[in-house]
XYZ file of C-alpha atoms in Angstrom:
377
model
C 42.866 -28.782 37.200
C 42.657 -32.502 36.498
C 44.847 -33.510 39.660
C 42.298 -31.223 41.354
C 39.149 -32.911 39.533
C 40.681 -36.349 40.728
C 40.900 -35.830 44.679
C 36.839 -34.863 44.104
C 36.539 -38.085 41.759
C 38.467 -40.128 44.143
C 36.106 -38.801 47.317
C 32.853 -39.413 45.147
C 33.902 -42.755 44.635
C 34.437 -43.383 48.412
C 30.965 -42.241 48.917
C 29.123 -44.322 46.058
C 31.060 -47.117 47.637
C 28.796 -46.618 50.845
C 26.171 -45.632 49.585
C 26.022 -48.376 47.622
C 26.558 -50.702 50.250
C 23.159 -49.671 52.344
C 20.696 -50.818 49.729
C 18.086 -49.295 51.656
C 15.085 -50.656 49.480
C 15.973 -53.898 49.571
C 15.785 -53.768 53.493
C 12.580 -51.944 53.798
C 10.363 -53.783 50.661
C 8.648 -56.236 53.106
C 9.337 -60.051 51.408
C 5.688 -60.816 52.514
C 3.663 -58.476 50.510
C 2.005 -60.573 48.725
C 1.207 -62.940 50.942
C -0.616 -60.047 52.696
C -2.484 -58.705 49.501
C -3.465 -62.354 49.182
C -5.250 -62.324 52.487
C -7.094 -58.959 52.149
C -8.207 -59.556 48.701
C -9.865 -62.878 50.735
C -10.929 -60.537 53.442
C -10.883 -56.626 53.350
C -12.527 -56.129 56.991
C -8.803 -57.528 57.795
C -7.218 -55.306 59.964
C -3.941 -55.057 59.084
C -0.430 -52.351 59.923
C 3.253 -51.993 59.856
C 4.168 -54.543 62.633
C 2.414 -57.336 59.881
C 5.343 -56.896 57.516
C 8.355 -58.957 57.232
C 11.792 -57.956 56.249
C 15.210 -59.390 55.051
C 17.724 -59.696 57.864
C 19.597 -56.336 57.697
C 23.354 -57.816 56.598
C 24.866 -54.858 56.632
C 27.069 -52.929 59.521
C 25.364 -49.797 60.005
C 28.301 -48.612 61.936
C 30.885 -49.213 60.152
C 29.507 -47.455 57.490
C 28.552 -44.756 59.536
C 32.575 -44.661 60.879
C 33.452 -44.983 56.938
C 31.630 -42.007 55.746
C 32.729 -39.767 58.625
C 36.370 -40.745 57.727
C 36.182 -39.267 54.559
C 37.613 -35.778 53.768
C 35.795 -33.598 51.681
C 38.293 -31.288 49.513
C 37.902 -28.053 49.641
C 39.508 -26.113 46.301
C 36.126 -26.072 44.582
C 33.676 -24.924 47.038
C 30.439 -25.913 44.542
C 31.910 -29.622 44.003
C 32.654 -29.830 48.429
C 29.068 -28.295 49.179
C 27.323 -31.488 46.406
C 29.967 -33.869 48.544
C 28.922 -32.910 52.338
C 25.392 -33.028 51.626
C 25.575 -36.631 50.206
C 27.290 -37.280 53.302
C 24.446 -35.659 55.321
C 22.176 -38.146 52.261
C 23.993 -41.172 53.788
C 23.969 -40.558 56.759
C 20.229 -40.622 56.781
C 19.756 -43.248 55.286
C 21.508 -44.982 57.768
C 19.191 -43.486 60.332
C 16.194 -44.767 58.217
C 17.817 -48.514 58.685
C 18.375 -47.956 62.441
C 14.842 -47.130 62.792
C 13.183 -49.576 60.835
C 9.841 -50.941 61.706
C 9.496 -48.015 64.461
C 6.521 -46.109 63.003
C 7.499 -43.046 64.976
C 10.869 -42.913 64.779
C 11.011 -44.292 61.044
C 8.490 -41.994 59.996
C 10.689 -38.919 61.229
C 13.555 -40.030 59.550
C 11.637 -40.769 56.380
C 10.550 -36.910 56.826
C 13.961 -35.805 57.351
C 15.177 -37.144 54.215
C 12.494 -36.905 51.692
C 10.400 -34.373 53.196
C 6.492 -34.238 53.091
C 3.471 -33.346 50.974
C 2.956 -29.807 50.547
C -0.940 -28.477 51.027
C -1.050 -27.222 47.349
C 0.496 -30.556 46.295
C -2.040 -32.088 48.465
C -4.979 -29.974 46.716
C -3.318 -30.891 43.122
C -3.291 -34.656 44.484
C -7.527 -34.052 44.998
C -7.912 -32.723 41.613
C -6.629 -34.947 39.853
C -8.153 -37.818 41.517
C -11.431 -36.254 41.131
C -11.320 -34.992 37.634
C -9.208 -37.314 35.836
C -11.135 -40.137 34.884
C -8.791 -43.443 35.050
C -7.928 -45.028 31.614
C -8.602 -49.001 30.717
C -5.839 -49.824 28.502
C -5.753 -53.467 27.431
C -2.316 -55.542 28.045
C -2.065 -57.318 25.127
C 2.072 -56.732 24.818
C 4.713 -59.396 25.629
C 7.701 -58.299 28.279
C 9.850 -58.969 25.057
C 7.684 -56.527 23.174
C 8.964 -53.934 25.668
C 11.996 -55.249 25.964
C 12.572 -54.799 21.929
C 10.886 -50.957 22.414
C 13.386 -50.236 25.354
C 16.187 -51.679 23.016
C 15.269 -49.573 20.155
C 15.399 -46.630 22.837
C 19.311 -46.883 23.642
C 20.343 -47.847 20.212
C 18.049 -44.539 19.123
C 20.463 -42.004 21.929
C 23.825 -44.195 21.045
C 24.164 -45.301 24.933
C 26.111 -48.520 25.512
C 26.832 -50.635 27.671
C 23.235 -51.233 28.760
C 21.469 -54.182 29.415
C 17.568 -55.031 29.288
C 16.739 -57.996 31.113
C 13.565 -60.213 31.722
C 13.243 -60.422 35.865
C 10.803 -62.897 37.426
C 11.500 -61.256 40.741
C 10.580 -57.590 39.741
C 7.104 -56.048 39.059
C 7.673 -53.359 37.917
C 10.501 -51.777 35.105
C 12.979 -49.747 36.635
C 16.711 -48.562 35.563
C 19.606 -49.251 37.946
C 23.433 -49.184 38.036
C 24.917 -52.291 37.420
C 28.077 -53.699 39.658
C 30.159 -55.259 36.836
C 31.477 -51.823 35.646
C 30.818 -48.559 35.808
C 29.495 -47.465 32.672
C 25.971 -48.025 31.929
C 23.616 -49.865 33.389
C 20.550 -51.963 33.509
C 16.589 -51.881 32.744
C 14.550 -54.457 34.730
C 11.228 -55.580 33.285
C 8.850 -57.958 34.965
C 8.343 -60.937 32.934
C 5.270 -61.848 34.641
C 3.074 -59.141 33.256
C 1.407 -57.991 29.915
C 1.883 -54.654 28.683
C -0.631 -51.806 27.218
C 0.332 -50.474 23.818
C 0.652 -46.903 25.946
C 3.575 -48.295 28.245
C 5.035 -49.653 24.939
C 5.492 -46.542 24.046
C 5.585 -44.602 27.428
C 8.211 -46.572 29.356
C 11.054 -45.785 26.767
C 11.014 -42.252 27.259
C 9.968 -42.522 30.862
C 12.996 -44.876 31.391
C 15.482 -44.467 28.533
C 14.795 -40.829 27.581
C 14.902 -39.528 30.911
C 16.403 -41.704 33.567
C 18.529 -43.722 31.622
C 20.118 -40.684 29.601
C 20.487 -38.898 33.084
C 22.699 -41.160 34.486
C 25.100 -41.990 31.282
C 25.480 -38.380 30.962
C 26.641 -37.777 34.509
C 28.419 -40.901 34.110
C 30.854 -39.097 31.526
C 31.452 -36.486 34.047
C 34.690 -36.054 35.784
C 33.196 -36.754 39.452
C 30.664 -39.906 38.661
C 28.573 -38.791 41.561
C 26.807 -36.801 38.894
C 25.621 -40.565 37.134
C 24.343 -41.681 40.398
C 22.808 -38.631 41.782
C 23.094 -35.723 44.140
C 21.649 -35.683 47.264
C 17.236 -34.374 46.121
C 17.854 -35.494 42.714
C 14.681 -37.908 42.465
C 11.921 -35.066 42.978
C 13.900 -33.754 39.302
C 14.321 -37.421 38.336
C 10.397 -38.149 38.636
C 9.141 -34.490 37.602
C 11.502 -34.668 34.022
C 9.829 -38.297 33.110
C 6.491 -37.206 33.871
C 6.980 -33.751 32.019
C 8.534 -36.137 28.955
C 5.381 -38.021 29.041
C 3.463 -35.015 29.045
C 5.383 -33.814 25.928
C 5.097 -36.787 23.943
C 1.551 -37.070 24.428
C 1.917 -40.595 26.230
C 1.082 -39.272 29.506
C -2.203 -41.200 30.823
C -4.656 -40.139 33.500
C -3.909 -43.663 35.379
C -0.426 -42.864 35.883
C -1.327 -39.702 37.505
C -4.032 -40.554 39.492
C -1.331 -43.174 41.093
C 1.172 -40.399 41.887
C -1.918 -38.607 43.731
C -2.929 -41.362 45.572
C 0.675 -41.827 46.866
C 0.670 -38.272 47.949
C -2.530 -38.376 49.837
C -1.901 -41.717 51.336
C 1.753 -40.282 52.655
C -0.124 -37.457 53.902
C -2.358 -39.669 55.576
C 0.024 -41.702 57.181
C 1.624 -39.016 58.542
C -1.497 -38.060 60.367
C -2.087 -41.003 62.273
C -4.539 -43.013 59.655
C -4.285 -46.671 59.983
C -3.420 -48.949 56.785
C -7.176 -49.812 56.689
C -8.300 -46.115 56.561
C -5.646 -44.839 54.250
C -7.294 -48.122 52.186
C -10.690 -46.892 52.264
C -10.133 -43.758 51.823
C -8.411 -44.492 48.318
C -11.172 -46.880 47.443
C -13.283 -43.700 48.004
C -11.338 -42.180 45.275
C -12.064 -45.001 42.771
C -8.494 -46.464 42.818
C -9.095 -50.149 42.013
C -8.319 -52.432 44.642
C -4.621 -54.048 44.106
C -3.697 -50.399 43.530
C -5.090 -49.541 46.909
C -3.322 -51.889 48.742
C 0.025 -51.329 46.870
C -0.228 -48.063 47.794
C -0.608 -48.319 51.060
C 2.206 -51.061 51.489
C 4.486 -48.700 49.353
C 3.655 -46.029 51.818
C 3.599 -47.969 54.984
C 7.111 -50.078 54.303
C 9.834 -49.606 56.772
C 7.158 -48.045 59.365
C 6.013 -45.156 57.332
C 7.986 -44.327 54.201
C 7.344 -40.765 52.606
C 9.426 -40.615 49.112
C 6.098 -41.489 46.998
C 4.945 -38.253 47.227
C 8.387 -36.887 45.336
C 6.762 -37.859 41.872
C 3.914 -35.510 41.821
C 5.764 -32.902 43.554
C 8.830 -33.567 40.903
C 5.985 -33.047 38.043
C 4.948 -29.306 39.517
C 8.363 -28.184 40.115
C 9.943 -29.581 36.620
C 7.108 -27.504 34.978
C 7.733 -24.670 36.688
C 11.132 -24.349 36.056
C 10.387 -24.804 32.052
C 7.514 -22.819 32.259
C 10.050 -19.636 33.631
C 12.076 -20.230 30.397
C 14.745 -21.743 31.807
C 17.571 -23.872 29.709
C 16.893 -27.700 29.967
C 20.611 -28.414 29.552
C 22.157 -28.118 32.917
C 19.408 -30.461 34.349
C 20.935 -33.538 31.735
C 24.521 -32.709 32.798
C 23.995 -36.028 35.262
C 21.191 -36.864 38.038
C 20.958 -32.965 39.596
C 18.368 -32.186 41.203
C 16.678 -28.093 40.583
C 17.740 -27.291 43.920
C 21.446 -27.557 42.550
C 21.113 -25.843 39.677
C 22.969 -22.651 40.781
C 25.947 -24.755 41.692
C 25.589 -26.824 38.556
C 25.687 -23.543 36.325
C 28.510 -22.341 38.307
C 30.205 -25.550 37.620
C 29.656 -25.673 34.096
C 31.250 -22.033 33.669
C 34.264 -22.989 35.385
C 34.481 -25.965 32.954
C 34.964 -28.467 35.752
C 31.531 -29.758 34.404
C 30.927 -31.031 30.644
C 27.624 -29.652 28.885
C 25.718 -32.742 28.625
C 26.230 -35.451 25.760
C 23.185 -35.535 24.877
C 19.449 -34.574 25.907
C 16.035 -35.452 24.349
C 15.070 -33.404 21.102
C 11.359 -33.125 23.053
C 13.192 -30.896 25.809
C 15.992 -29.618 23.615
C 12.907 -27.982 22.055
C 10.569 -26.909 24.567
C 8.769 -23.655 25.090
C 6.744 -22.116 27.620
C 3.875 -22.466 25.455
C 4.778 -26.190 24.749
C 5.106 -26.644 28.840
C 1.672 -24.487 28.863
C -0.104 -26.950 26.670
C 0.908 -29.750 28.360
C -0.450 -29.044 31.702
């Protein structure tokens, strides 16, 4: 079984290797964003779109990767571990089309569709809810980066993970976990040192970013195919939907958080249907989002030519409860970054032992009920 288990480690190392190499967010994040916010704060009758934003050269070969990933052979003696292999090729593979395309609004826009799909009408009716009933919260920043830096510590040593890293970035704005290229355990927490913190992200962003994303990946990490630490092909809909749920949980949700998720989803929509950047603006200051969060928005949703994964978080957040509020075990869903849509294959997996159970997973989910889930709607 383990020479077996190799060939499929061996192949999902192949693939990280290109997928790796595409970096699509650092092509598509335009480097003069806020140079533009500058301007429109100055002037909001601006007219501005997606031809205003500049990019980094792309460095990469498109088609060689393209040739690289078509070279590869998929095995085929475990037909759930060849089925989670081909469609991270298909994964690839569009995100290569999303680099060939950028800064076409039509064509980019497709291929954004293609691979991250688009609001759904009841999301979109959630989205209105929430940005009509949910009064947004004023939490005071009054916490140092190194005061969430020391809460994010406390996190890992808490779960036992090594081999991560927090860091102090005066490049990033906002805190985010990533791989890190120096080995392949572990990995890396990013926190803007430019910026104050609330005593609510002090406490939220541990068990949005340790407790869930964090844990995710050094579980799959320990699995015999490490594609399961970076993440199957959908995973981020499950990635977003468990650290919102955890929030929920641990009473450290707030209403600002989720009124951004439902502005993303309504300005994707938006987009989608032909709305400029100005209108998909206004239409969020309607809304009473504040300003810079407008216009972030907006430039999240308009990078690349029309970029349509922001509305993945508050679709993650209706299908993550759903699946707890069924009854259904939390455990296969911290075997690595899987997504609900592989479940079946993950369970199938796990029974056949060429999965492990996972390390570890939060005692807030390791606990959960329907009621619980019920309660924290």
């Amino acid at each position: 079984m383990n020479e077996i288990l190799n060939l499929y480690s061996e192949t999902s190392k192949a693939l990280r290797k290109a997928s790796d190499g595409i970096n699509l967010f650092s092509y598509i994040n335009p480097l003069n964003g806020e140079d533009l916010y500058f301007e429109f704060t100055k002037n909001t009758n601006l007219k501005f779109s997606v031809f205003d934003f500049i990019y980094k050269e792309i460095s990469v070969d498109i088609n060689s990767i393209r040739d690289e990933v078509n070279k590869i052979q998929i095995p085929a003696q475990i037909p759930e571990l060849q089925t989670i292999l081909e469609n991270k090729v298909a994964d690839i593979k569009k995100q290569l089309t999303l680099l060939d395309y950028r800064g076409d609004p039509d064509k980019f826009s497709e291929a954004s569709v293609e691979a991250y799909g688009r609001p759904t009408q009841h999301n979109l009716n959630v989205a209105m809810r929430i940005l009509i009933s949910f009064e947004p919260e004023q939490h005071q920043e009054t916490h140092t980066a190194q005061e969430l830096k020391d809460a994010l510590e406390k996190a890992f040593i808490e779960l036992n993970l090594k081999n991560w890293i927090v860091v102090l970035s005066d490049t990033c704005r906002q805190t985010f976990v990533s791989g890190r290229e120096d080995f392949d355990g572990g990995g890396m927490v990013s926190i803007s040192s430019k910026r104050m913190f609330s005593a609510n992200e002090i406490q939220r962003l541990p068990i949005h970013e340790v407790k869930v994303h964090a844990l995710r990946r050094d579980n799959g990490l320990k699995q015999p195919v490490d594609i399961f630490g970076t993440g199957l092909t959908g995973y981020i809909n499950t990635e977003e939907g468990l650290a919102l749920n955890a929030e929920k949980l641990t009473g450290t949700s707030c209403s600002t958080s989720f009124r951004r998720y439902a502005a993303r989803t309504l300005a994707v929509d938006a987009l989608l249907n032909g709305f400029s950047l100005n209108a998909i603006y206004d239409m969020l200051r309607d809304y009473g989002i504040d300003h810079a969060d407008s216009f972030e928005t907006v430039k999240r949703t308009a990078r690349g030519g029309g970029f349509t994964k922001d509305h993945v978080y508050l679709d993650g957040y209706k299908r993550v409860k759903k699946y707890f509020r069924s009854g259904k075990n939390p455990d296969p869903l911290f075997v690595g970054k899987v997504g609900i849509d592989d479940i079946d294959l993950v369970n199938t997996l796990l029974e056949k032992s060429y999965l492990k159970p996972p390390n570890q997973i939060p005692d807030f989910f390791r606990n959960v009920s329907t009621s619980s889930i019920k309660n924290a709607s």
